[in-house]
Structure formats: C-alpha cells, structure tokens
Amino acid sequence: MTTASSATRPANESAVRRFRNRWNELSRPQQWVALIPLVVLIYLIPEINAPFLASTSVDFATSMFHAAEFAMIALGLNVVVGQAGLLDLGYVGFFAIGSYVAALLTSPESMLAKIPYLATLPIAMIVTMIFGLLLGTPTLRLRGDYLAIVTLGFGEIVRLLASIIPVFNGNVGLDNVGHPPKLLGQTFSNTDAKPWYWLMVTLIIVILLFVGNLERSRVGRAWVAIREDEDAAQIMGVSTFKFKLWAFAIGAGIGGLSGALVGGQVSFVNNQDFSVPFSVLYLAAVILGGAGNKVGVMIGGFLVAYIPDRFNSLGDKKYLVFGVALVLLMIFRSQGLLGARQRLLARGRQAYRQLLGRPEPITSESSVTPDGGAQ
Amino acid sequence: MTEPAEQPTEQPTEPVEGGIVAEVERMTEAQRAEHAAEVADVVAPDRDIAVGVGDTLLEMREVTMRFGGLVALDTVNFDIKRGEILGLIGPNGAGKTTCFNAMTGVYRPTSGQVLLEGRAMGRRKRYQITRMGIARTFQNIRLFGEMTALENVVVGADARHKTSVPGALLRLPRHHREEREVVERATALLEFVGIADRAADKARNLPYGYQRRLEIARALATEPKLLCLDEPAAGFNPREKQDLMGLIRKIRDDGYTVLLIEHDMRLVMGVTDRIVVLEFGKKIAEGAPAEIRENPAVIAAYLGVPDDGAA
C-alpha cells in the first residue's frame, strides 16, 4: 500500500486524500451500504480461491482462517496498545487461557464436565477477562517499559504453568476439542477451515461494532487521554486506573475468544503454541497496521499471518523479511500503514458540521494539509 | 482503506458556507452580543456550590509542604472567596506552584489542610479532586496532542459524567444524552474562549495562543468551582495579554472563581481582586492590588532591601 518511493508519493497521497475526503463526506449509513460489497467479498474469499493468492504451505481456507485469527487478535491487542497506550508483551497468555478453557470444557481427555462448544466462547472471554483483571490490578500502576516487562513475564508464566500443571497435559495436550454443531448447512471440523473462517469473520464484525461504540464514547476518550498524557488525564478527572483496567480486561477477553476459536478449529491444544514470539508477532501486527486504527490493525494482522503462509519458500528467512519491513515502515511511515485518526465523539460529525460547516478531517496530519494550515 | 463500489458524484466539499463560526462572522454587532450571551449561558457553571458569593470557597489552613529538608510551604494560610479573582504571586521559587499542586491534589500537604466548601480534601485522588470542583491548567501546556481541540474539551466535560464501559458498549440512553451534552458544552466553550474556528484541528497543530486558550477551555469543561490558572500568559505578547485579561474577567463574570498564578505584574494588578504574596514558602502579604503595590515587604521581596531600609 505504501511502498511508494518518495518520487511517486505526492500524486499517490493526494489520490488517497481525495478518496478519504470523499469517504468522509458520506453519512454513516451511506458508509455502511458502501461497505457491503467489501464484506461480501471478505466472506467469499475462501470460495474464490484465486491461484495467485493461494498459499504454498497450507490450504487456502486454513490460511485465511489464520489471517482472520490474527486480525481478531490485533483488534483485541489494539484496545490495549493502540487505544490505551499500554505496552503488553504477554498477550499470547490470554490467547492460551482462552484455548485451554475451550479445551478443558470440551475435550474428552480433560477431567472437567463437558459443555457444548459454543458455550465455551463466552466462558473463555469471561475467564480471560478475570485473568486480565488479576494481572492488571497490581501491575497497571507501572508505566511503559516496566509494564511491558511484567506482561512479558505473565505470558511466560501461563505457558510454563500449562506445562507443569497435570490437568493441562503439558506437551501431550488435549485432543478432540469440541466444535460448533452444524450451522446454516456448514459442518465444522478440523479438516475444513471455511466454516471456522466465516464464524471468525462474523465475530470480528461484532467486535468491531462494540469496540467502535467504546471508541466514540467517554471510555474511548479516556483511553486516548491516558495514552497521550496520563497525569494530565487524571487531573482532568479521568479515573485512569479504572479505564486502564477496563482496556486490559477487554483486550484480554478478545484474546481469549480468539484462543477458544483457534483451539476449536485445530481441535487440539498443547503447551507448544504460546511462546513469546507470538506476543511479539501480535504486537508487530498492531504497529504495522497503525496502532489505534481498527481497520489498520486488522490489515496488519492479516499481513503478519498471510505473508509467511504465502511465501513459505522463504523458510526461516520470512521473519527476517518481516523485521526489515517493520524497520523500513517505522522510518518512512511511523504511524503504521493506516494512520487515520480515531474518531472519539459519538456526535462528532454533527458537531463539526454545525460549528465549521464541514466534516472533521480524517487524515492524521490535518492542519499540515494545504487547506488547513493556512492560518 | 476500502473499495466501496458506489460513490455519489458530488465533489468533495471544501469548507462550505455555514457553520456557526462563519455565521458569527456575518452577524451584526447586536446579534453577536446576543450569541455571546447564549454561549456564556451554556458555559456558566450549573452545579450546587455550598457557599454563597463572597464567602470562603477554598481555605488553605496551616499548609506546610516539606520535601526532605526543604520547606517549600511554611504554614501558609489564606482563603479564596467565591466569585473573586485571586492572584498568587511571588519571586521565583517562592512556592507558588507547590501551593498550586497542594491545592489540586498533585502533592499531599505534609501538614495542614486544604478545605473546599469547608470539607477537607484529605487523601482524595487527583481525579476525585477535579470532580469535586478544582480544575487547573498547566504552566507547560499539557494537551492531548493527537485529539482535536473539541475532543480535548470533551474529555474535561466527561469528568461530570458517568457512562462507563457497559453504557458505551450497548449505547444506553444515558450515553446518548451525555454525548449530546458534552458536545454542546464543548462547542460553547471553544466559542467562549475564542478558538472555535480550529475545533477540528489536532491540539498539537494549534498555534501557541490557541493551545493556552484550549487548556483554559478544557479546565472549564469540568465545571470547576475553582479554576486555577498556572501562568496562563507565559510567552504572550502585550496584545495577547490584554485579550487574556478580558477572558479571565469574562470567566469570572460567568460565575466562576479564579486563582491566578502569574509573573506579569501588569496583568496580575490589572485583573485580580485580591493578591496573596509568597516568599520562601511563607505568605508575606495579602490584600487588594493597590495595597500590595505599596506594601514594603512585597517591594523588598521583589527588589531586595536597600541598606538604609527605606523603600
């Protein structure tokens, strides 16, 4: 999207800006209608199975499921890192807890009572949210690097406990994790990822709606205020600790949900898939896409999951390529691929229009543009 | 971002005519005054204050603030009356900002008490103190840079509201009502301080003078019983200082009580009703600007004491 060299950039950017301005002009219902074809396309991707998109390592539907998984995880981590500005390096811990909740409650190898798989999804969210609170309550007094180190430790603790505590079966893991019943004519199994992909995309849309609601409310504003200047936020009456805790819990819940979904799709959970590099990869997805921007981080998640699948021939070098790409991105576009500002007012459109006679600017550099920087 | 198939064919609109800002430009003098009165009405504080106008709103009672061996405030006593503009002055290092921080809960006094409407602030958290009714601006501007001017003010207005995650998630009626209220109040505040034309700009892209005014608007958004301004004129030219004096008076006339820390003597003398002078953490004088100007202790503090002791 923005690998443009500096020479081609201005023309490119003005096209992007024109498009953004035009998009900005549409009312929200118009935007929804305009998005319908895109959503349909997203749902249809695994059916289309275009040869140039096909991945070399796994079948295409599985690859798309991975991408959707990363998009959802990025969306959850974005609440914590992008919106509230809390650096979390142990996000895989929440993912792991979600996976284990689903496995323990459905796998015949666990000693717990069995319940229908779909019921484990909300339970996984609630349990991970509780873990989010448990981790957040003592640690959210820390800031920046210190918080990052504690969360890094948390991720490792979860992984190690999964190896030590007998219930989790360590390396052997829990097999035959449940799956949803036949839904709308689709059979869920671990051999066909398509229905899982559709379920995942549907849940992502639901999460987008809810996270969007939060963003354009007192809660979203509190998060951004905390991210920008925590002391000033507190002095302006923001209960910073409470809202940080909420961000942590909500992020954890989304991580847990994705964990439960992946546990179900793979139908097997053991202690091997929850190591630190995953947390780093999730964070890379958020930074790559543009921390704070919901659409951006989903694109970031998609790329982080899809590119290694697609270019499997790179072998171990694929992470090297990633590293270089991230470094370049940070040099040339430090706000991430999509740097559009968050909108933080439920009635912002009407307010700006009423006050200024035009909608709010959407670009990240609003007043550096020729039209805004005149004064 | 995305590829929506259908687009209406209309041109991307440039700043069209309309909007309150443009409308005010076109108004006659009388209409403008009427509009300003409406704005002031929305901005005016709408909360119960336990004390009447002219009574003690905030009391500093024997406040001492020690940092290790350093006594930054030494049993300071003074009070702020509702509806006045009180100036807090003193040479560099006199303890003005420390006093301010003790008042707004950034520091806890080593001993003594700060009372708002007769109630001790005790060990309340900073955000609770703001909600109780003390708001402040910062000497070194501390806005939320990535937010627009309007959003910055809305954060302040949020302090008076209650919607939390469940309400926002499900968009409950209270969320809708509060969103309407904060935007209405915040727009009025931007007009009130005179920066509505840049409402949609990120705070960090605003000119310096606008940023200072935005800080005042954000603090006023919390509907403070007491508004504390920490050197609001720092870096202003005489013209801007003149405008600021007008704004401070306007804020007071709208029903607020103002505490002003300022170095610029002309501004302090010109706008305040009463002045408290600190030196080395002690209060050395208190009174009307005219008295303070003549006060030998104050002159000595600022100019030093000549050998013969005469001023």
XYZ file of C-alpha atoms in Angstrom:
686
model
C 0.000 0.000 0.000
C 2.683 2.491 0.863
C 5.821 1.059 -0.573
C 5.743 4.062 -2.877
C 9.088 5.701 -3.392
C 9.369 9.342 -2.472
C 9.077 10.373 -6.114
C 5.639 8.844 -6.666
C 4.403 9.813 -3.271
C 2.725 13.203 -3.682
C 0.422 12.105 -6.518
C -0.341 8.966 -4.647
C -1.096 10.765 -1.431
C -3.418 13.269 -2.969
C -5.410 10.430 -4.517
C -5.609 8.803 -1.120
C -6.631 12.079 0.415
C -9.262 12.723 -2.220
C -10.664 9.306 -1.555
C -10.610 9.863 2.189
C -12.295 13.214 1.924
C -14.977 11.759 -0.240
C -15.435 8.849 2.157
C -15.587 11.342 4.966
C -18.417 13.174 3.268
C -20.693 10.140 3.373
C -23.064 9.761 6.240
C -22.633 6.732 8.416
C -25.496 4.730 6.853
C -24.063 5.519 3.413
C -20.722 4.209 4.575
C -22.336 1.027 5.803
C -24.022 0.475 2.453
C -20.786 1.204 0.644
C -19.037 -1.401 2.760
C -21.487 -4.208 1.999
C -19.740 -5.353 -1.206
C -16.439 -5.421 0.629
C -17.852 -7.506 3.463
C -19.404 -9.902 0.975
C -16.057 -10.166 -0.779
C -14.349 -10.931 2.516
C -16.838 -13.688 3.223
C -16.348 -15.131 -0.254
C -12.544 -15.133 -0.292
C -12.075 -18.807 0.595
C -14.605 -19.800 -2.068
C -12.931 -17.749 -4.765
C -9.576 -19.391 -4.176
C -7.656 -17.269 -6.646
C -4.468 -19.049 -7.722
C -2.181 -16.070 -7.119
C -3.483 -15.774 -3.554
C -3.137 -19.437 -2.726
C -0.611 -20.177 -0.073
C 2.036 -22.779 -0.564
C 2.123 -24.298 2.905
C -1.486 -24.900 3.928
C -4.746 -24.955 2.087
C -6.197 -21.576 1.292
C -9.129 -21.670 3.697
C -6.814 -22.506 6.597
C -4.535 -19.703 5.565
C -7.455 -17.279 5.541
C -8.554 -18.569 8.927
C -5.078 -17.788 10.254
C -5.299 -14.321 8.796
C -8.712 -13.739 10.382
C -7.377 -15.081 13.675
C -4.555 -12.578 13.600
C -6.924 -9.811 12.618
C -9.090 -10.541 15.649
C -6.089 -10.763 17.948
C -4.745 -7.497 16.572
C -8.118 -5.928 17.176
C -8.039 -7.019 20.802
C -4.441 -6.031 21.378
C -5.167 -2.708 19.726
C -7.544 -1.808 22.543
C -4.680 -2.218 24.998
C -1.719 -0.947 22.989
C -3.249 1.289 20.362
C -6.034 2.953 22.253
C -4.981 2.989 25.884
C -1.260 3.020 25.088
C -0.337 0.182 27.451
C 2.512 -1.900 26.114
C 1.522 -5.550 26.527
C 4.130 -8.159 25.599
C 2.302 -11.107 27.107
C -0.840 -11.087 25.045
C -0.330 -14.699 23.999
C -1.028 -15.594 27.630
C -4.659 -14.569 27.225
C -4.864 -16.423 23.953
C -3.548 -19.520 25.727
C -6.049 -19.214 28.558
C -8.895 -18.979 26.052
C -7.641 -22.053 24.223
C -7.364 -24.062 27.407
C -10.801 -23.023 28.618
C -12.334 -24.310 25.396
C -10.267 -27.489 25.510
C -10.855 -28.279 29.165
C -14.595 -27.895 28.835
C -14.998 -29.971 25.677
C -12.102 -32.382 25.210
C -12.758 -35.975 26.307
C -9.240 -36.015 27.720
C -9.976 -33.379 30.330
C -11.493 -34.352 33.632
C -13.898 -31.415 33.750
C -17.558 -31.530 32.876
C -18.298 -31.265 29.172
C -20.452 -28.492 27.757
C -21.384 -27.532 24.191
C -18.519 -25.849 22.377
C -20.327 -22.622 21.580
C -20.997 -22.086 25.290
C -17.276 -22.132 25.918
C -16.766 -18.967 23.883
C -18.390 -16.576 26.363
C -16.905 -18.556 29.227
C -13.453 -18.243 27.681
C -13.969 -14.497 27.370
C -15.090 -14.128 30.962
C -12.277 -16.259 32.342
C -9.628 -14.369 30.380
C -11.149 -11.068 31.406
C -10.808 -12.162 35.015
C -7.182 -13.036 34.349
C -6.798 -9.638 32.742
C -8.068 -8.040 35.931
C -5.820 -10.244 38.051
C -2.792 -9.229 36.023
C -3.854 -5.614 35.682
C -4.771 -4.798 39.260
C -1.255 -4.984 40.660
C 0.651 -4.056 37.512
C -1.224 -1.155 35.955
C 0.397 1.175 38.447
C 3.532 0.600 36.405
C 4.150 2.517 33.259
C 5.752 1.983 29.890
C 8.715 -0.350 29.915
C 8.000 -1.709 33.369
C 4.520 -2.770 32.393
C 5.913 -4.389 29.242
C 8.337 -6.479 31.289
C 5.678 -7.644 33.734
C 3.322 -8.639 30.936
C 6.169 -10.453 29.197
C 6.589 -12.422 32.402
C 2.870 -13.110 32.547
C 2.876 -14.686 29.094
C 5.712 -16.977 30.090
C 4.086 -17.881 33.405
C 0.939 -19.019 31.610
C 2.959 -21.150 29.221
C 5.031 -22.692 31.999
C 2.006 -23.388 34.183
C 0.423 -25.161 31.228
C 3.475 -27.379 31.114
C 3.605 -28.054 34.853
C 0.023 -28.475 35.967
C -1.150 -32.017 35.157
C -4.687 -31.001 34.161
C -3.344 -29.329 31.043
C -1.488 -32.441 29.880
C 1.628 -30.465 29.003
C 3.170 -31.476 25.738
C 0.651 -34.239 25.134
C -2.129 -31.703 25.231
C -5.855 -32.074 24.972
C -7.222 -33.680 21.851
C -10.654 -33.649 20.228
C -11.596 -30.185 21.339
C -15.250 -29.560 20.580
C -16.690 -27.691 17.660
C -19.988 -25.967 16.935
C -22.926 -28.056 15.706
C -23.975 -27.898 12.083
C -24.819 -24.235 11.424
C -26.558 -22.940 8.288
C -25.657 -26.126 6.472
C -21.983 -25.871 7.385
C -20.238 -28.682 9.158
C -17.451 -27.629 11.493
C -14.489 -29.953 11.546
C -10.748 -29.663 11.789
C -10.312 -30.626 8.164
C -12.313 -27.774 6.663
C -11.432 -24.290 7.874
C -14.078 -22.481 5.814
C -16.952 -22.542 8.331
C -14.483 -21.527 11.017
C -13.343 -18.633 8.871
C -16.904 -17.456 8.451
C -17.573 -17.754 12.165
C -14.407 -15.810 12.886
C -15.248 -13.038 10.422
C -18.742 -12.740 11.856
C -17.375 -12.387 15.367
C -14.830 -9.834 14.146
C -17.662 -7.714 12.769
C -19.484 -7.921 16.099
C -16.302 -6.940 17.943
C -15.749 -4.057 15.533
C -19.186 -2.701 16.334
C -18.646 -2.940 20.068
C -15.112 -1.584 20.030
C -16.312 1.237 17.788
C -19.032 2.058 20.282
C -16.437 2.231 23.024
C -14.089 4.336 20.945
C -16.695 7.020 20.318
C -17.619 7.384 23.956
C -16.320 8.631 27.247
C -14.380 5.360 27.526
C -12.510 5.730 24.241
C -11.673 9.332 25.033
C -10.382 8.349 28.444
C -8.129 5.746 26.827
C -6.671 8.160 24.321
C -6.220 10.797 27.008
C -4.312 8.256 29.101
C -2.198 7.341 26.105
C -1.408 10.974 25.399
C -0.654 12.184 28.917
C -1.645 10.077 31.862
C -1.081 12.747 34.516
C -2.983 15.383 32.609
C -5.797 12.904 32.050
C -6.055 12.245 35.746
C -6.076 15.931 36.554
C -8.869 16.373 34.014
C -10.981 13.960 36.045
C -10.254 10.675 34.254
C -10.156 7.739 36.613
C -7.062 6.431 34.892
C -6.665 3.201 36.814
C -10.237 2.128 36.215
C -10.097 2.758 32.491
C -6.706 1.106 32.112
C -8.107 -1.930 33.848
C -11.086 -1.942 31.504
C -8.785 -1.757 28.485
C -6.800 -4.652 29.829
C -9.868 -6.747 30.545
C -11.482 -6.059 27.176
C -8.258 -6.786 25.331
C -7.855 -9.981 27.331
C -11.414 -11.051 26.582
C -10.920 -10.688 22.833
C -7.625 -12.570 23.085
C -9.377 -15.344 24.989
C -12.144 -15.544 22.420
C -9.679 -15.938 19.585
C -7.830 -18.579 21.610
C -11.015 -20.577 22.098
C -11.827 -20.356 18.383
C -8.390 -21.498 17.320
C -8.449 -24.302 19.889
C -11.707 -25.478 18.350
C -10.527 -25.211 14.771
C -7.281 -27.064 15.354
C -9.164 -29.383 17.699
C -6.025 -29.801 19.751
C -4.385 -27.650 22.412
C -0.997 -28.229 23.990
C 1.693 -26.048 25.502
C 3.708 -25.552 22.315
C 1.872 -22.698 20.658
C 2.067 -19.989 23.266
C 5.652 -18.791 23.263
C 6.906 -15.213 23.446
C 7.458 -14.747 19.688
C 3.691 -14.890 19.208
C 3.203 -11.926 21.511
C 5.803 -10.067 19.508
C 4.109 -11.025 16.248
C 0.759 -9.769 17.529
C 2.370 -6.523 18.545
C 4.013 -6.284 15.128
C 0.585 -6.647 13.536
C -0.730 -3.715 15.555
C 2.264 -1.483 14.888
C 2.413 -2.428 11.214
C -1.213 -1.659 10.590
C -1.256 1.538 12.595
C -1.758 1.439 16.351
C -5.101 2.899 17.306
C -6.750 2.361 13.938
C -9.129 -0.601 13.915
C -9.075 -1.192 10.178
C -5.337 -0.683 10.092
C -4.523 -3.246 12.740
C -6.742 -5.823 11.045
C -4.808 -5.306 7.837
C -1.636 -5.618 9.907
C -2.886 -8.866 11.414
C -3.835 -10.170 8.014
C -0.395 -9.409 6.580
C 1.509 -10.835 9.522
C -0.376 -14.121 9.231
C -0.786 -14.338 5.486
C 2.628 -13.390 4.167
C 4.528 -16.232 5.866
C 1.867 -18.666 4.647
C 2.003 -17.346 1.122
C 5.747 -17.111 0.829
C 6.568 -20.244 2.679
C 9.503 -20.824 0.356
C 11.335 -18.159 2.310
C 11.579 -20.667 5.106
C 13.057 -19.235 8.263
C 14.026 -16.100 6.425
C 10.413 -14.957 6.475
C 10.825 -13.350 9.870
C 13.949 -11.608 8.670
C 11.934 -10.112 5.845
C 9.386 -9.004 8.395
C 11.978 -7.358 10.538
C 13.326 -5.391 7.599
C 9.813 -4.419 6.528
C 8.990 -3.184 10.032
C 12.178 -1.159 10.274
C 11.503 0.448 6.902
C 7.931 1.127 7.881
C 8.995 2.816 11.091
C 11.439 5.001 9.173
C 9.092 6.084 6.411
C 5.679 5.824 7.966
C 5.922 5.639 11.708
C 2.172 5.851 12.256
C 1.686 2.478 10.514
C 0.053 1.658 7.204
C -3.212 3.339 8.064
C -2.570 6.405 10.140
C -6.083 7.775 10.142
C -7.133 9.370 13.355
C -9.623 7.774 15.678
C -12.949 9.485 15.987
C -13.794 9.915 19.607
C -17.196 11.571 19.583
C -20.474 9.790 19.016
C -21.885 13.039 17.691
C -18.688 14.411 16.218
C -19.966 14.625 12.661
C -22.897 16.811 13.557
C -20.789 18.910 15.910
C -18.036 19.734 13.432
C -20.518 20.363 10.670
C -22.568 22.637 12.853
C -19.557 24.531 14.079
C -17.397 24.745 10.984
C -19.746 23.842 8.168
C -17.563 20.906 7.138
C -16.823 17.441 8.453
C -13.830 16.762 10.630
C -10.614 15.971 8.783
C -9.753 12.311 8.702
C -6.065 12.424 7.818
C -3.521 12.174 10.558
C -1.879 15.462 9.656
C -4.997 17.532 9.484
C -3.606 21.021 9.691
C -0.389 20.406 7.822
C -2.502 19.992 4.712
C -2.710 22.942 2.352
C -6.323 23.638 3.216
C -5.943 23.541 6.974
C -2.537 25.081 7.551
C -3.313 28.436 6.042
C -3.636 30.295 9.283
C -8.692 1.887 3.095
C -11.577 0.133 1.418
C -13.106 -0.021 -2.011
C -16.755 0.872 -1.762
C -18.249 0.391 -5.187
C -20.717 3.203 -5.419
C -19.905 6.799 -4.711
C -22.158 9.786 -5.095
C -20.869 12.008 -7.853
C -20.746 15.202 -5.838
C -17.433 16.958 -5.428
C -15.588 16.561 -2.168
C -16.845 19.617 -0.368
C -14.387 22.287 0.515
C -15.192 24.334 3.634
C -18.649 25.401 2.564
C -20.510 28.381 3.811
C -22.310 27.826 7.014
C -21.309 26.590 10.378
C -21.570 28.705 13.467
C -18.086 30.163 13.020
C -18.879 31.594 9.608
C -22.267 32.703 10.777
C -20.849 34.708 13.657
C -18.549 36.450 11.191
C -21.561 37.683 9.268
C -23.514 38.820 12.316
C -24.151 42.414 13.247
C -22.718 43.745 16.477
C -26.004 43.292 18.327
C -26.558 39.754 17.077
C -23.037 38.874 18.014
C -23.550 40.097 21.562
C -26.720 38.087 21.795
C -24.949 34.997 20.523
C -22.098 35.541 23.009
C -24.649 35.740 25.803
C -26.153 32.421 24.724
C -22.699 30.846 24.649
C -21.862 32.241 28.072
C -25.099 30.795 29.337
C -24.161 27.280 28.239
C -20.666 27.701 29.655
C -21.837 29.003 33.042
C -21.422 26.509 35.874
C -24.517 24.505 36.614
C -23.838 22.847 39.903
C -24.618 23.434 43.521
C -21.998 25.251 45.495
C -22.442 25.110 49.237
C -21.188 28.639 49.878
C -22.636 31.941 48.734
C -20.909 34.502 46.543
C -18.283 36.321 48.605
C -17.957 33.538 51.182
C -14.902 31.367 51.581
C -14.790 28.747 48.852
C -11.368 27.279 49.425
C -9.294 27.547 52.548
C -5.600 26.835 52.915
C -5.232 26.091 56.605
C -1.716 25.957 58.005
C -0.460 24.155 54.937
C 3.139 23.008 55.170
C 4.893 21.160 52.408
C 8.276 19.612 53.004
C 10.498 17.826 50.517
C 13.228 16.198 52.584
C 14.951 19.115 54.259
C 13.412 21.734 52.023
C 10.390 23.574 53.310
C 8.561 24.634 50.173
C 5.495 25.900 52.004
C 5.603 27.005 55.611
C 2.251 27.154 57.432
C 0.509 29.035 54.681
C -2.935 30.403 55.436
C -5.248 32.121 53.031
C -8.628 31.679 51.519
C -10.308 32.146 48.207
C -13.764 33.655 48.151
C -16.411 32.531 45.754
C -16.660 34.780 42.725
C -13.309 36.536 43.061
C -10.129 36.513 41.034
C -7.287 35.867 43.422
C -3.718 36.410 42.331
C -0.936 34.306 43.786
C 2.430 35.923 43.214
C 5.959 35.775 44.485
C 9.534 35.735 43.229
C 10.876 32.613 41.542
C 10.990 29.672 43.906
C 8.582 31.258 46.363
C 6.360 28.182 46.379
C 3.562 29.301 44.079
C 3.451 26.166 42.020
C 3.900 23.969 45.087
C 0.946 25.742 46.623
C -0.985 25.072 43.469
C -0.032 21.420 43.464
C -1.018 21.010 47.097
C -4.366 22.533 46.247
C -5.064 20.366 43.223
C -4.002 17.131 44.865
C -0.774 16.586 42.965
C 1.019 16.727 46.331
C -0.377 15.916 49.732
C 0.486 18.564 52.304
C 2.977 17.410 54.936
C 0.725 19.045 57.481
C -2.277 21.317 57.409
C -5.379 21.061 55.328
C -6.938 22.299 52.155
C -10.692 22.734 52.536
C -13.139 23.154 49.688
C -16.506 24.497 50.853
C -15.413 23.634 54.370
C -14.698 20.000 53.532
C -11.160 18.705 53.879
C -9.784 17.223 50.705
C -7.923 14.623 52.707
C -6.478 11.736 50.769
C -8.630 12.021 47.709
C -7.199 11.062 44.367
C -6.461 13.714 41.790
C -9.364 12.873 39.536
C -11.693 12.966 42.532
C -10.479 16.422 43.431
C -11.189 17.540 39.883
C -14.682 16.133 40.140
C -15.119 17.862 43.488
C -14.572 21.116 41.678
C -10.954 22.198 41.342
C -9.605 22.368 37.810
C -6.289 23.631 36.587
C -4.230 24.483 33.571
C -0.553 23.736 33.204
C 2.345 26.146 33.083
C 3.951 23.977 30.404
C 0.994 23.191 28.168
C -0.187 19.615 28.506
C -2.905 18.990 25.993
C -3.817 15.653 24.448
C -1.912 16.315 21.239
C -3.482 13.702 18.995
C -7.015 14.730 19.879
C -8.840 17.568 18.197
C -9.476 20.754 20.112
C -13.109 19.762 20.525
C -12.215 16.306 21.827
C -9.787 17.796 24.330
C -12.555 19.891 25.805
C -14.942 16.938 25.772
C -12.501 14.966 27.931
C -12.847 17.721 30.506
C -16.628 17.693 30.208
C -16.617 13.910 30.667
C -15.466 14.453 34.228
C -19.011 15.385 35.153
C -20.485 12.265 33.580
C -20.843 8.620 34.436
C -21.080 6.472 31.311
C -18.609 3.637 31.542
C -17.945 0.518 29.509
C -21.367 -1.174 29.749
C -23.243 2.004 28.887
C -20.989 2.840 25.955
C -20.860 -0.742 24.679
C -24.630 -1.006 24.459
C -25.211 2.678 23.710
C -27.675 3.062 26.542
C -29.851 6.186 26.732
C -27.570 7.824 29.250
C -24.650 7.507 26.836
C -26.646 9.289 24.144
C -27.753 12.028 26.498
C -24.245 12.580 27.822
C -22.712 12.603 24.356
C -25.146 15.304 23.350
C -24.422 17.302 26.479
C -20.634 17.130 26.267
C -20.562 18.181 22.641
C -22.916 21.071 23.273
C -20.890 22.249 26.218
C -17.557 21.758 24.497
C -18.581 23.672 21.372
C -19.841 26.524 23.511
C -16.572 26.539 25.433
C -14.498 26.723 22.284
C -16.537 29.722 21.206
C -16.312 31.202 24.667
C -12.510 31.212 24.686
C -12.454 32.199 21.031
C -10.907 29.214 19.265
C -13.941 27.590 17.663
C -12.547 28.125 14.162
C -9.906 25.453 14.816
C -12.196 22.990 16.606
C -11.352 20.130 14.252
C -7.586 20.545 14.411
C -5.354 18.313 16.436
C -4.269 20.098 19.588
C -0.609 19.743 18.749
C -1.122 21.557 15.465
C -2.716 24.605 17.044
C -0.858 27.895 17.402
C 0.586 28.594 20.827
C -2.016 31.121 21.891
C -4.792 28.749 20.890
C -3.226 25.976 22.907
C -3.198 28.162 26.010
C -6.844 29.026 25.493
C -7.686 25.407 24.822
C -6.188 24.495 28.182
C -8.490 27.003 29.826
C -11.497 25.659 27.914
C -10.654 22.088 28.885
C -10.364 23.016 32.553
C -13.628 24.981 32.428
C -15.318 21.970 30.860
C -15.090 20.151 34.189
C -17.361 22.854 35.641
C -14.927 23.744 38.371
C -15.931 25.581 41.488
C -12.408 26.942 41.428
C -10.390 27.427 38.255
C -6.640 27.570 38.768
C -4.556 29.133 36.028
C -0.831 28.470 36.199
C 0.942 31.277 34.345
C -1.557 31.442 31.500
C 0.178 34.434 29.914
C 3.628 32.868 29.665
C 5.029 33.625 26.235
C 2.267 36.075 25.305
C 2.832 39.441 23.702
C 1.180 42.545 25.247
C -1.769 42.365 22.894
C -2.424 38.713 23.772
C -2.042 39.507 27.458
C -4.676 42.189 27.087
C -7.034 39.671 25.470
C -6.315 37.152 28.189
C -7.232 39.666 30.888
C -10.536 40.127 29.135
C -11.077 36.383 29.027
C -10.285 35.934 32.720
C -12.767 38.645 33.620
C -15.329 37.084 31.347
C -14.838 33.726 33.071
C -15.384 35.297 36.470
C -18.428 37.206 35.268
C -19.855 33.927 34.044
C -19.924 32.646 37.616
C -16.534 31.060 38.164
C -13.935 31.670 40.828
C -10.387 32.070 39.547
C -6.986 31.593 41.110
C -4.240 33.088 39.010
C -0.525 32.477 39.266
C 1.301 34.921 37.086
C 4.636 36.631 36.747
C 3.435 39.542 34.725
C 2.700 42.248 37.298
C 0.661 44.424 34.999
C -1.644 41.508 34.242
C -1.958 40.484 37.882
C -2.561 44.019 39.068
C -4.994 44.656 36.255
C -7.261 41.691 36.633
C -7.248 40.412 40.210
C -9.484 41.442 43.084
C -7.067 40.319 45.755
C -3.475 39.167 45.816
C -1.563 36.787 48.059
C 2.204 37.136 48.047
C 4.519 34.267 48.868
C 8.228 34.425 49.547
C 10.378 31.458 50.544
C 7.261 29.410 51.193
C 5.727 31.967 53.539
C 2.857 34.305 52.995
C 4.223 37.819 53.350
C 1.239 39.864 52.270
C -2.386 39.703 51.266
C -4.718 42.408 50.042
C -6.111 44.414 47.163
C -3.756 45.101 44.241
C -3.312 48.749 45.274
C -2.278 47.752 48.800
C 0.094 45.103 47.540
C 1.753 47.576 45.213
C 2.533 49.825 48.190
C 3.434 47.038 50.601
C 7.075 47.439 51.726
C 7.553 43.711 52.353
C 6.442 42.906 48.811
C 8.653 45.584 47.301
C 11.545 44.267 49.338
C 10.858 40.716 48.211
C 10.871 41.697 44.572
C 13.529 44.389 44.547
C 15.668 43.475 47.529
C 16.141 45.588 50.661
C 18.314 48.656 50.363
C 20.863 49.205 53.156
C 19.013 52.056 54.820
C 15.775 50.094 54.864
C 13.760 52.765 53.059
C 11.825 51.725 50.003
